[in-house]
XYZ file of C-alpha atoms in Angstrom:
656
model
C -42.862 41.349 -15.214
C -39.214 41.032 -16.241
C -39.391 37.306 -15.474
C -42.393 36.918 -17.785
C -40.727 38.592 -20.771
C -37.534 36.533 -20.719
C -36.672 34.400 -23.756
C -36.724 31.264 -21.609
C -40.359 31.717 -20.582
C -41.392 32.662 -24.124
C -39.754 29.398 -25.272
C -41.882 27.464 -22.790
C -45.049 29.017 -24.222
C -43.898 28.296 -27.789
C -43.319 24.619 -26.933
C -46.971 24.092 -26.009
C -49.098 22.434 -28.706
C -52.333 24.159 -27.675
C -52.926 27.922 -28.006
C -51.698 29.739 -24.881
C -51.210 33.368 -23.890
C -50.701 35.645 -20.899
C -53.376 38.367 -20.664
C -53.167 41.722 -18.840
C -56.704 41.957 -17.447
C -56.498 45.649 -16.508
C -55.298 46.704 -19.960
C -57.454 44.060 -21.758
C -54.483 43.089 -23.909
C -52.300 40.086 -24.698
C -48.786 40.279 -23.167
C -47.165 37.018 -24.328
C -48.459 34.286 -26.653
C -47.357 31.284 -28.702
C -47.728 30.727 -32.438
C -50.772 28.456 -31.981
C -52.567 31.320 -30.217
C -51.588 33.791 -32.949
C -53.128 31.591 -35.654
C -56.519 31.823 -33.940
C -56.690 35.623 -34.015
C -58.430 37.651 -36.709
C -56.260 37.608 -39.819
C -53.589 35.684 -37.932
C -52.162 39.049 -36.775
C -51.232 39.136 -33.119
C -48.756 41.292 -31.288
C -47.868 42.050 -27.695
C -50.288 44.624 -26.370
C -53.041 43.706 -28.822
C -56.612 44.365 -27.650
C -58.290 40.999 -26.983
C -61.629 42.335 -28.306
C -60.034 43.153 -31.671
C -58.024 39.935 -31.819
C -61.179 37.850 -31.263
C -64.187 39.780 -32.636
C -66.604 36.901 -31.981
C -65.265 35.504 -28.689
C -63.311 38.465 -27.284
C -66.054 39.710 -24.960
C -66.535 36.256 -23.485
C -62.759 35.712 -23.025
C -62.457 39.136 -21.379
C -65.253 38.249 -18.938
C -63.565 34.907 -18.137
C -60.252 36.684 -17.481
C -62.019 39.094 -15.109
C -63.475 36.121 -13.217
C -60.162 34.235 -13.135
C -58.203 37.182 -11.682
C -60.346 37.042 -8.514
C -60.340 33.234 -8.206
C -57.908 31.337 -5.978
C -58.175 28.165 -8.079
C -57.927 27.528 -11.834
C -61.054 28.354 -13.852
C -62.229 25.782 -16.433
C -64.936 26.382 -19.027
C -66.056 25.316 -22.500
C -67.615 27.234 -25.377
C -68.587 26.961 -29.032
C -66.524 29.075 -31.430
C -65.432 29.019 -35.067
C -61.727 29.785 -35.481
C -60.565 31.536 -38.701
C -59.142 28.326 -40.167
C -62.334 26.244 -39.798
C -65.478 26.015 -41.916
C -67.835 25.398 -39.012
C -67.990 26.084 -35.248
C -66.131 23.732 -32.916
C -66.168 22.946 -29.208
C -63.329 24.531 -27.228
C -62.230 24.245 -23.604
C -60.286 26.900 -21.758
C -58.310 26.920 -18.501
C -57.407 30.227 -16.870
C -54.934 30.601 -13.989
C -54.205 33.777 -12.087
C -50.501 34.677 -12.212
C -50.277 38.183 -10.677
C -52.933 40.351 -9.028
C -51.788 43.513 -7.220
C -52.232 47.268 -7.461
C -50.313 47.610 -10.710
C -50.658 44.281 -12.501
C -53.370 41.676 -13.069
C -52.082 38.817 -15.235
C -53.870 35.594 -16.253
C -52.503 32.628 -18.222
C -55.063 31.411 -20.796
C -54.760 27.901 -22.299
C -57.241 26.808 -24.998
C -57.859 23.344 -26.441
C -60.093 22.236 -29.319
C -62.206 19.135 -28.707
C -63.427 16.859 -31.557
C -66.879 15.336 -32.092
C -65.544 11.784 -32.127
C -63.938 9.876 -29.265
C -60.212 9.727 -29.932
C -58.549 6.337 -29.848
C -55.708 7.800 -27.903
C -55.608 11.246 -26.186
C -52.190 12.746 -26.738
C -50.459 14.176 -23.691
C -50.096 17.989 -23.547
C -46.437 18.977 -23.539
C -44.909 21.708 -21.399
C -41.333 21.938 -22.675
C -39.954 20.775 -25.978
C -36.949 18.440 -25.935
C -35.196 15.801 -27.949
C -35.272 12.308 -26.337
C -31.912 11.188 -25.001
C -30.140 8.044 -26.072
C -31.472 5.885 -23.223
C -35.068 7.025 -23.686
C -34.780 6.539 -27.451
C -33.637 2.949 -26.981
C -36.653 2.268 -24.725
C -39.006 3.794 -27.293
C -37.631 1.661 -30.136
C -37.896 -1.475 -28.000
C -41.550 -0.675 -27.243
C -42.317 -0.069 -30.928
C -40.520 -3.275 -31.965
C -42.599 -5.266 -29.482
C -45.765 -3.621 -30.833
C -44.779 -4.490 -34.412
C -44.225 -8.138 -33.451
C -47.684 -8.376 -31.855
C -49.226 -6.626 -34.847
C -47.620 -9.082 -37.272
C -49.197 -11.999 -35.403
C -52.635 -10.364 -35.340
C -52.459 -9.429 -39.046
C -51.060 -12.842 -40.049
C -48.054 -11.390 -41.850
C -44.331 -11.290 -41.168
C -43.812 -7.719 -42.310
C -45.151 -4.794 -40.268
C -43.071 -1.676 -39.776
C -43.186 1.959 -38.692
C -41.674 4.859 -40.653
C -41.376 8.536 -39.709
C -40.617 11.475 -41.965
C -37.227 13.115 -41.530
C -36.900 16.703 -40.323
C -36.343 17.986 -43.879
C -39.460 16.119 -45.086
C -37.616 14.467 -48.004
C -37.263 10.907 -46.692
C -39.001 8.268 -44.604
C -36.890 6.762 -41.820
C -37.426 3.173 -40.573
C -38.119 3.200 -36.803
C -39.361 -0.293 -35.914
C -40.017 -3.606 -37.698
C -41.532 -6.974 -36.842
C -38.613 -8.715 -38.585
C -35.366 -6.798 -37.807
C -33.294 -8.870 -40.244
C -35.425 -8.022 -43.285
C -34.152 -6.274 -46.402
C -35.839 -2.952 -45.606
C -33.490 0.041 -45.980
C -32.904 2.385 -43.036
C -34.416 5.267 -45.016
C -36.040 5.778 -48.433
C -36.899 8.774 -50.590
C -40.549 9.863 -50.513
C -40.903 9.226 -54.244
C -40.041 5.529 -53.713
C -43.156 4.815 -51.642
C -46.018 6.885 -53.123
C -48.658 4.725 -51.404
C -47.253 5.563 -47.963
C -46.963 9.249 -48.900
C -50.609 9.300 -50.109
C -51.787 7.699 -46.842
C -49.919 10.308 -44.780
C -51.149 13.271 -46.849
C -54.780 12.077 -46.987
C -54.930 11.020 -43.341
C -56.601 7.686 -44.158
C -55.450 4.064 -44.743
C -54.630 3.051 -48.328
C -54.185 -0.461 -49.775
C -52.492 -1.244 -53.094
C -51.848 -4.536 -54.874
C -48.462 -5.478 -56.295
C -49.562 -5.324 -59.939
C -50.632 -1.670 -59.721
C -47.916 -0.466 -57.350
C -44.994 1.784 -58.269
C -41.811 0.087 -59.609
C -39.967 0.501 -56.298
C -42.957 -0.794 -54.321
C -43.265 -3.767 -56.691
C -39.587 -4.555 -56.190
C -40.006 -4.413 -52.425
C -43.029 -6.741 -52.519
C -41.235 -9.228 -54.775
C -38.231 -9.317 -52.423
C -40.501 -10.118 -49.502
C -42.796 -12.509 -51.406
C -45.857 -10.302 -50.882
C -48.770 -9.240 -53.079
C -50.214 -6.209 -51.282
C -49.326 -3.206 -49.125
C -51.535 -1.442 -46.540
C -50.391 1.919 -45.134
C -52.053 3.770 -42.210
C -50.996 7.323 -41.265
C -49.495 8.099 -37.861
C -50.697 11.518 -36.716
C -48.183 13.312 -34.490
C -48.058 16.755 -32.931
C -44.788 17.332 -34.796
C -43.985 15.466 -38.017
C -45.794 12.493 -39.509
C -45.332 8.827 -40.304
C -47.083 5.594 -41.211
C -47.590 2.012 -40.069
C -47.163 -0.318 -43.061
C -48.059 -4.008 -43.493
C -47.214 -6.308 -46.419
C -49.552 -9.237 -47.050
C -48.258 -12.580 -48.438
C -48.967 -13.928 -51.864
C -52.386 -15.448 -52.289
C -53.910 -13.311 -49.549
C -57.057 -11.350 -50.346
C -57.390 -7.610 -49.946
C -57.367 -6.926 -46.178
C -60.769 -6.891 -44.517
C -62.187 -3.922 -42.661
C -61.196 -5.607 -39.402
C -57.552 -5.809 -40.496
C -57.587 -2.201 -41.646
C -59.085 -1.196 -38.299
C -56.449 -3.214 -36.456
C -53.595 -1.517 -38.320
C -55.221 1.859 -37.624
C -55.213 0.994 -33.913
C -51.550 -0.044 -34.216
C -50.796 3.322 -35.865
C -52.656 5.102 -33.071
C -50.719 3.138 -30.470
C -47.454 4.106 -32.200
C -48.481 7.751 -31.965
C -49.347 7.267 -28.293
C -45.956 5.721 -27.498
C -44.093 8.455 -29.362
C -46.109 11.322 -27.876
C -46.037 9.841 -24.355
C -42.287 9.397 -24.642
C -41.865 13.025 -25.686
C -44.133 14.130 -22.864
C -42.222 12.087 -20.272
C -38.920 13.613 -21.369
C -40.494 17.067 -21.361
C -41.743 16.620 -17.818
C -38.316 15.393 -16.673
C -36.770 18.465 -18.283
C -39.270 20.675 -16.498
C -38.352 19.189 -13.109
C -34.641 19.832 -13.704
C -35.512 23.402 -14.683
C -37.522 23.767 -11.491
C -34.502 22.706 -9.407
C -32.316 25.331 -11.078
C -35.032 27.959 -10.578
C -35.365 27.512 -6.791
C -33.442 30.779 -6.335
C -36.181 32.666 -8.198
C -39.133 34.288 -6.505
C -42.212 32.319 -5.398
C -44.014 33.884 -8.330
C -41.893 31.922 -10.794
C -42.568 28.616 -8.999
C -46.296 29.322 -9.065
C -46.169 29.894 -12.835
C -44.541 26.504 -13.448
C -47.090 24.725 -11.245
C -49.870 26.424 -13.203
C -48.490 24.963 -16.416
C -48.382 21.459 -14.914
C -51.936 21.827 -13.646
C -53.075 22.575 -17.193
C -52.246 18.988 -18.192
C -55.216 16.630 -18.516
C -53.190 13.644 -17.230
C -52.412 13.069 -13.566
C -48.793 13.784 -12.623
C -47.034 13.018 -9.347
C -43.328 13.597 -8.594
C -41.643 11.467 -5.936
C -38.170 11.813 -4.451
C -36.044 8.705 -3.955
C -37.492 8.142 -0.466
C -41.062 7.998 -1.770
C -42.129 11.437 -0.527
C -44.500 13.345 -2.811
C -42.863 16.510 -4.104
C -45.695 17.535 -6.433
C -49.157 16.361 -7.585
C -51.277 18.159 -10.175
C -55.031 18.863 -10.211
C -55.778 16.112 -12.730
C -54.495 13.503 -10.257
C -57.251 14.573 -7.858
C -59.884 13.781 -10.481
C -58.368 10.477 -11.637
C -57.653 8.975 -8.192
C -60.175 10.830 -6.039
C -57.600 12.036 -3.505
C -56.885 15.415 -1.928
C -53.476 16.369 -3.292
C -52.869 18.690 -0.327
C -52.947 15.635 1.975
C -50.855 13.449 -0.336
C -47.446 13.156 1.333
C -46.076 9.669 0.626
C -46.123 7.014 -2.071
C -48.148 4.625 0.119
C -51.118 7.023 0.208
C -51.636 6.449 -3.521
C -52.586 2.867 -2.600
C -54.074 3.278 0.879
C -56.248 6.389 0.339
C -57.482 5.853 -3.234
C -59.427 3.276 -5.255
C -56.249 2.345 -7.151
C -55.905 -1.431 -7.509
C -52.272 -2.461 -7.169
C -52.385 -6.229 -7.645
C -50.051 -5.811 -10.633
C -47.320 -4.291 -8.429
C -44.887 -6.614 -6.610
C -45.269 -6.693 -2.844
C -41.744 -5.382 -2.344
C -42.652 -2.130 -4.123
C -45.724 -1.635 -1.946
C -44.008 -2.372 1.356
C -40.730 -0.479 0.848
C -40.277 2.217 -1.787
C -37.314 1.804 -4.149
C -37.081 4.539 -6.792
C -34.704 2.673 -9.114
C -36.732 -0.565 -8.852
C -39.956 1.344 -9.586
C -38.351 3.003 -12.609
C -37.202 -0.366 -13.986
C -40.556 -2.034 -13.278
C -42.754 0.563 -15.007
C -40.492 1.523 -17.928
C -40.397 1.370 -20.899
C -43.987 0.429 -21.845
C -45.712 1.593 -18.663
C -48.095 -0.369 -16.442
C -51.874 -0.779 -16.596
C -53.889 -0.281 -13.388
C -57.584 0.132 -12.549
C -59.375 2.588 -10.270
C -62.843 2.083 -8.891
C -65.041 -0.925 -9.513
C -68.119 -1.926 -11.472
C -69.515 0.705 -13.807
C -67.214 3.352 -12.253
C -64.015 1.431 -13.071
C -61.402 3.390 -15.053
C -58.335 1.978 -16.841
C -55.139 3.972 -16.362
C -51.734 3.695 -17.985
C -48.847 4.653 -15.649
C -45.630 5.807 -17.299
C -42.522 6.733 -15.404
C -39.409 8.860 -15.957
C -36.345 9.596 -13.866
C -34.660 12.889 -12.954
C -30.901 12.858 -12.366
C -28.785 15.336 -10.481
C -25.598 16.979 -11.716
C -23.641 13.794 -10.880
C -26.035 11.583 -12.928
C -27.527 10.001 -9.796
C -31.267 9.323 -9.706
C -32.818 12.133 -7.703
C -36.556 11.720 -8.275
C -39.093 9.994 -10.512
C -42.189 11.284 -12.319
C -45.346 9.171 -12.607
C -47.885 10.107 -15.288
C -51.424 8.633 -15.034
C -53.129 8.546 -18.440
C -56.837 7.605 -18.611
C -57.407 5.277 -21.588
C -60.696 3.691 -20.521
C -62.311 4.588 -23.856
C -59.565 2.844 -25.823
C -59.878 -0.289 -23.678
C -63.624 -0.438 -24.307
C -63.090 0.013 -28.045
C -60.589 -2.832 -28.025
C -63.086 -5.050 -26.226
C -65.728 -4.172 -28.825
C -63.306 -5.042 -31.596
C -62.577 -8.414 -30.002
C -66.326 -9.075 -29.764
C -66.717 -8.344 -33.486
C -63.816 -10.620 -34.384
C -65.270 -13.418 -32.253
C -68.687 -12.923 -33.809
C -67.455 -12.968 -37.387
C -65.155 -15.962 -36.835
C -67.606 -18.094 -34.849
C -71.241 -17.029 -34.546
C -71.787 -16.301 -38.244
C -70.037 -19.527 -39.160
C -72.231 -21.723 -36.903
C -75.510 -21.201 -38.854
C -73.664 -21.739 -42.117
C -72.315 -25.046 -40.802
C -75.836 -26.148 -39.902
C -77.134 -25.163 -43.327
C -74.403 -27.192 -45.021
C -74.914 -30.246 -42.813
C -78.689 -30.269 -43.237
C -78.420 -29.734 -46.964
C -76.172 -32.798 -47.159
C -78.703 -34.720 -45.096
C -81.458 -33.797 -47.560
C -79.393 -35.277 -50.353
C -79.003 -38.533 -48.429
C -82.617 -38.816 -47.224
C -84.610 -37.365 -50.109
C -86.817 -40.478 -50.302
C -87.981 -40.144 -46.682
C -90.440 -37.235 -46.477
C -90.366 -36.805 -42.660
C -86.592 -36.634 -42.571
C -86.609 -34.165 -45.437
C -89.089 -31.882 -43.606
C -87.082 -31.957 -40.380
C -83.860 -31.188 -42.217
C -85.514 -28.412 -44.182
C -86.927 -26.944 -40.956
C -83.452 -26.855 -39.426
C -82.134 -25.124 -42.548
C -84.876 -22.495 -42.350
C -84.266 -21.802 -38.644
C -80.507 -21.494 -39.112
C -81.018 -19.244 -42.129
C -83.421 -17.021 -40.208
C -80.992 -16.747 -37.303
C -78.201 -15.805 -39.675
C -80.441 -13.232 -41.344
C -81.229 -11.734 -37.910
C -77.508 -11.436 -37.124
C -76.794 -9.765 -40.441
C -79.762 -7.425 -39.927
C -78.388 -6.479 -36.486
C -75.003 -5.653 -37.984
C -76.641 -3.617 -40.762
C -78.888 -1.665 -38.381
C -75.979 -1.017 -36.016
C -73.851 0.358 -38.847
C -76.700 2.543 -40.143
C -77.369 3.939 -36.672
C -73.716 4.781 -36.255
C -73.638 6.874 -39.438
C -77.152 8.317 -39.000
C -78.585 6.543 -42.045
C -81.664 4.987 -40.420
C -84.627 7.287 -41.280
C -88.004 7.136 -39.532
C -91.185 6.668 -41.638
C -94.154 7.515 -39.443
C -97.788 6.852 -40.251
C -101.023 6.023 -38.372
C -100.614 2.760 -36.452
C -103.136 0.611 -34.583
C -100.817 -0.472 -31.759
C -103.015 -3.333 -30.527
C -103.358 -4.815 -34.019
C -99.607 -4.580 -34.623
C -98.930 -6.268 -31.286
C -101.420 -9.034 -32.039
C -99.750 -9.737 -35.387
C -96.331 -9.799 -33.739
C -97.471 -12.263 -31.066
C -98.930 -14.592 -33.724
C -95.688 -14.600 -35.704
C -93.479 -15.087 -32.631
C -95.737 -17.822 -31.249
C -95.495 -19.713 -34.546
C -91.716 -19.368 -34.533
C -91.477 -20.410 -30.847
C -94.194 -23.084 -30.302
C -92.689 -24.208 -26.970
C -92.974 -20.725 -25.455
C -96.171 -19.182 -24.061
C -96.263 -15.619 -25.405
C -99.212 -13.611 -24.097
C -100.597 -10.129 -24.793
C -102.400 -7.964 -22.232
C -103.858 -4.542 -23.010
C -107.006 -2.434 -23.255
C -109.299 -2.681 -26.261
C -109.660 1.081 -26.729
C -106.081 2.054 -27.489
C -105.988 5.036 -29.858
C -104.299 5.006 -33.257
C -100.962 6.798 -32.939
C -98.411 8.250 -35.362
C -95.203 6.180 -35.380
C -93.013 3.928 -37.551
C -94.601 0.433 -37.589
C -91.456 -1.310 -38.869
C -89.338 0.177 -36.097
C -92.017 -0.704 -33.519
C -92.130 -4.281 -34.783
C -88.320 -4.554 -34.633
C -88.220 -3.253 -31.051
C -90.827 -5.737 -29.789
C -89.289 -8.609 -31.782
C -85.900 -7.949 -30.181
C -87.309 -7.763 -26.647
C -89.481 -10.875 -26.982
C -86.711 -12.869 -28.715
C -84.368 -12.000 -25.845
C -86.980 -13.036 -23.292
C -87.522 -16.408 -25.015
C -83.799 -16.989 -25.509
C -82.819 -16.490 -21.857
C -85.871 -18.114 -20.205
C -86.446 -21.795 -19.346
C -88.277 -23.739 -22.103
C -92.034 -23.419 -21.789
C -91.977 -20.480 -19.372
C -94.386 -17.606 -20.132
C -93.399 -14.332 -21.792
C -95.929 -11.517 -21.352
C -96.379 -8.351 -23.433
C -98.428 -5.720 -21.603
C -99.656 -2.378 -22.998
C -100.976 0.584 -21.069
C -101.215 4.374 -21.269
C -99.723 6.881 -18.838
C -100.013 10.653 -19.190
C -99.141 11.361 -22.827
C -97.390 8.055 -23.496
C -98.072 4.458 -24.396
C -96.056 2.056 -22.216
C -95.129 -1.384 -23.603
C -93.517 -3.967 -21.278
C -92.076 -7.419 -22.016
C -91.693 -9.654 -18.947
C -90.045 -13.062 -18.574
C -89.068 -15.509 -15.841
C -85.493 -15.972 -16.968
C -82.162 -15.830 -15.162
C -82.334 -12.072 -14.467
C -79.462 -9.587 -14.271
C -77.221 -7.999 -11.667
C -77.088 -4.222 -11.096
C -73.749 -4.037 -12.923
C -75.161 -5.871 -15.958
C -78.227 -3.599 -16.024
C -75.935 -0.567 -16.169
C -74.412 -1.839 -19.435
C -77.253 -3.861 -20.985
C -78.114 -1.260 -23.668
C -74.493 -0.716 -24.700
C -73.295 -1.808 -28.102
C -71.833 -5.360 -28.132
C -72.510 -5.898 -24.413
C -73.339 -9.477 -23.404
C -73.397 -10.785 -19.853
C -71.431 -13.888 -18.919
C -74.682 -15.875 -18.676
C -75.770 -14.669 -22.136
C -72.454 -15.744 -23.675
C -72.878 -19.239 -22.241
C -76.591 -19.583 -22.985
C -76.927 -18.480 -26.606
C -75.112 -17.149 -29.642
C -75.309 -13.520 -30.674
C -73.406 -10.276 -30.902
C -75.082 -8.101 -28.276
C -76.620 -5.592 -30.705
C -80.346 -6.245 -30.228
C -80.905 -4.126 -27.116
C -78.566 -1.395 -28.398
C -80.626 -1.215 -31.625
C -83.908 -1.276 -29.678
C -82.793 1.628 -27.482
C -81.693 3.633 -30.539
C -85.020 3.029 -32.307
C -87.075 3.902 -29.193
C -85.215 7.182 -28.757
C -85.551 7.960 -32.472
C -89.334 7.513 -32.077
C -89.331 9.995 -29.183
C -89.581 7.451 -26.350
C -87.422 6.002 -23.616
C -86.484 2.462 -22.557
C -85.429 0.860 -19.273
C -85.116 -2.521 -17.549
C -86.145 -3.902 -14.168
C -84.462 -7.152 -13.180
C -82.939 -9.180 -10.359
C -80.876 -12.377 -10.352
C -83.183 -15.410 -10.474
C -86.372 -13.305 -10.732
C -86.575 -12.607 -14.447
C -86.545 -9.285 -16.278
C -89.034 -6.684 -17.488
C -88.042 -4.410 -20.370
C -90.303 -1.391 -20.833
C -90.407 1.399 -23.386
C -92.666 4.343 -24.153
C -94.008 5.952 -27.319
C -95.487 9.443 -27.527
C -99.282 9.354 -27.543
C -99.529 11.388 -30.762
C -103.069 10.556 -31.833
C -103.974 10.387 -35.510
C -106.589 13.142 -35.977
C -108.288 11.263 -38.813
C -108.671 8.117 -36.738
C -109.942 10.113 -33.770
C -112.756 11.561 -35.842
């Protein structure tokens, strides 16, 4: 127990961002804890020896039961639970990891690590840190180079020369310039907080803020004039320690930045936070390895405690010596790469025994391990790799750090595997939106303009006028459909799409829909099959009409001209089943797995027709809101059948 109460081990607990404590299971009390753990207790009062039931009146009994289970388990115990901490206004979702430290006749100790999860998918999941440390000079230079490169790419994407990153100083009185897209600009190395109130407001509010030159503060106006700019956009950078902002100046004559530009700068700010936090984490892990070398003379108990801390990380970590032998691999690596860490002995097994794709790595690194070459190749920005294939593919970011011995020679390297699949998919969605706004919305407008000009030139010829007017109407309708898709998608995302149910004659609604769609698509054969005695049900007719319209429009769009599209209706158990079948190009299994996702479009769909990929996503959302389910059956070259159900809630008045 003397080892556990040393100042050095207490410092390691204090350096952790998440709440953590060591619990004596027999005495039901907390032995050691960090400040984050203390803030969660009742009244914020926590002391060594405190009864866990009194410290956590609402969750103490559950935590005590988990500790009892963990003390008898050979492997770490993971769980999640709903709990409202004293500083929150509503319950939140928490995860906990418990590791047994000591279990003998006199002592039963468990390390408890807690982490709060949010309701929204984070753009970037920050790495958990184990030891605190200040980056060295070499690592700092690599970090600045990475941020400078990011600023340069951001300036191109935002169409401005001036994008920079600022972090608050330790005393909180100034903002320090870290990186800039134009290193030779007139920006000062540091400025007082009062000089840039817009940036300060963005940091304090946690949201992006834009301000024009004419309403900016005197110092901000002076800065904009010097750089020939008319507006400033600031996005906060959220860090585990400290704060900062990504700032962009927009040139004279430019309009207020669009939502897409604001979103892009927010992503840049998130990426800045990721680089800074990952850099801190990499240095922390390197520090931990050096501490482990110095602690080899300690008992096996101490080594087990350090490994438990590493296993609490959510990112995969593997430590290799300079020959390529694996010195350590944590539990998260098992999940990310699907490999048994107990059988992982060499660097080559990461490639040979896992689904890790290594095309991005030079052949010389795969055939013969070279620690220094690997360190140079991966650092400073890391390398992107992919595990798995198809729908199971995951995008990983590999970062690397070196550990030196007492003579400054490279002794080992640390590889950290960070899963950022969610961020990659969000980036792809953003690119789809940008492509849609810049191209697909513009195409109908171009047709409208061209046909309108044609009307002016051919007004005396009635047939030409009718054909031109028909083209204008079709293009306008298509544009209205696109705008409606965007509107519905946005409303679904924020939960602002209410359902208005009433008695509905399904067969009559379907007949009306077929008549309208047949008139709009005279070259297509749209048929309706169903019984005559369908009951009147309670549902939202507008939502039903939108669902069928989307499915039939898709079938017509991706089928050969003149081929039939069939709508069939039937009842099964307590449901009405509606199916829309076509003889189009069909879909692969991989495409079917993603077809109802927001913004998804197959390669064939992108080539065949314009659109954003929101129709099926909206249809699925509406079907589920009406209490039904939706699915697709399809094969390449054999067409597709989309089916959905509605609850058979019969209108009592109609039944009578």
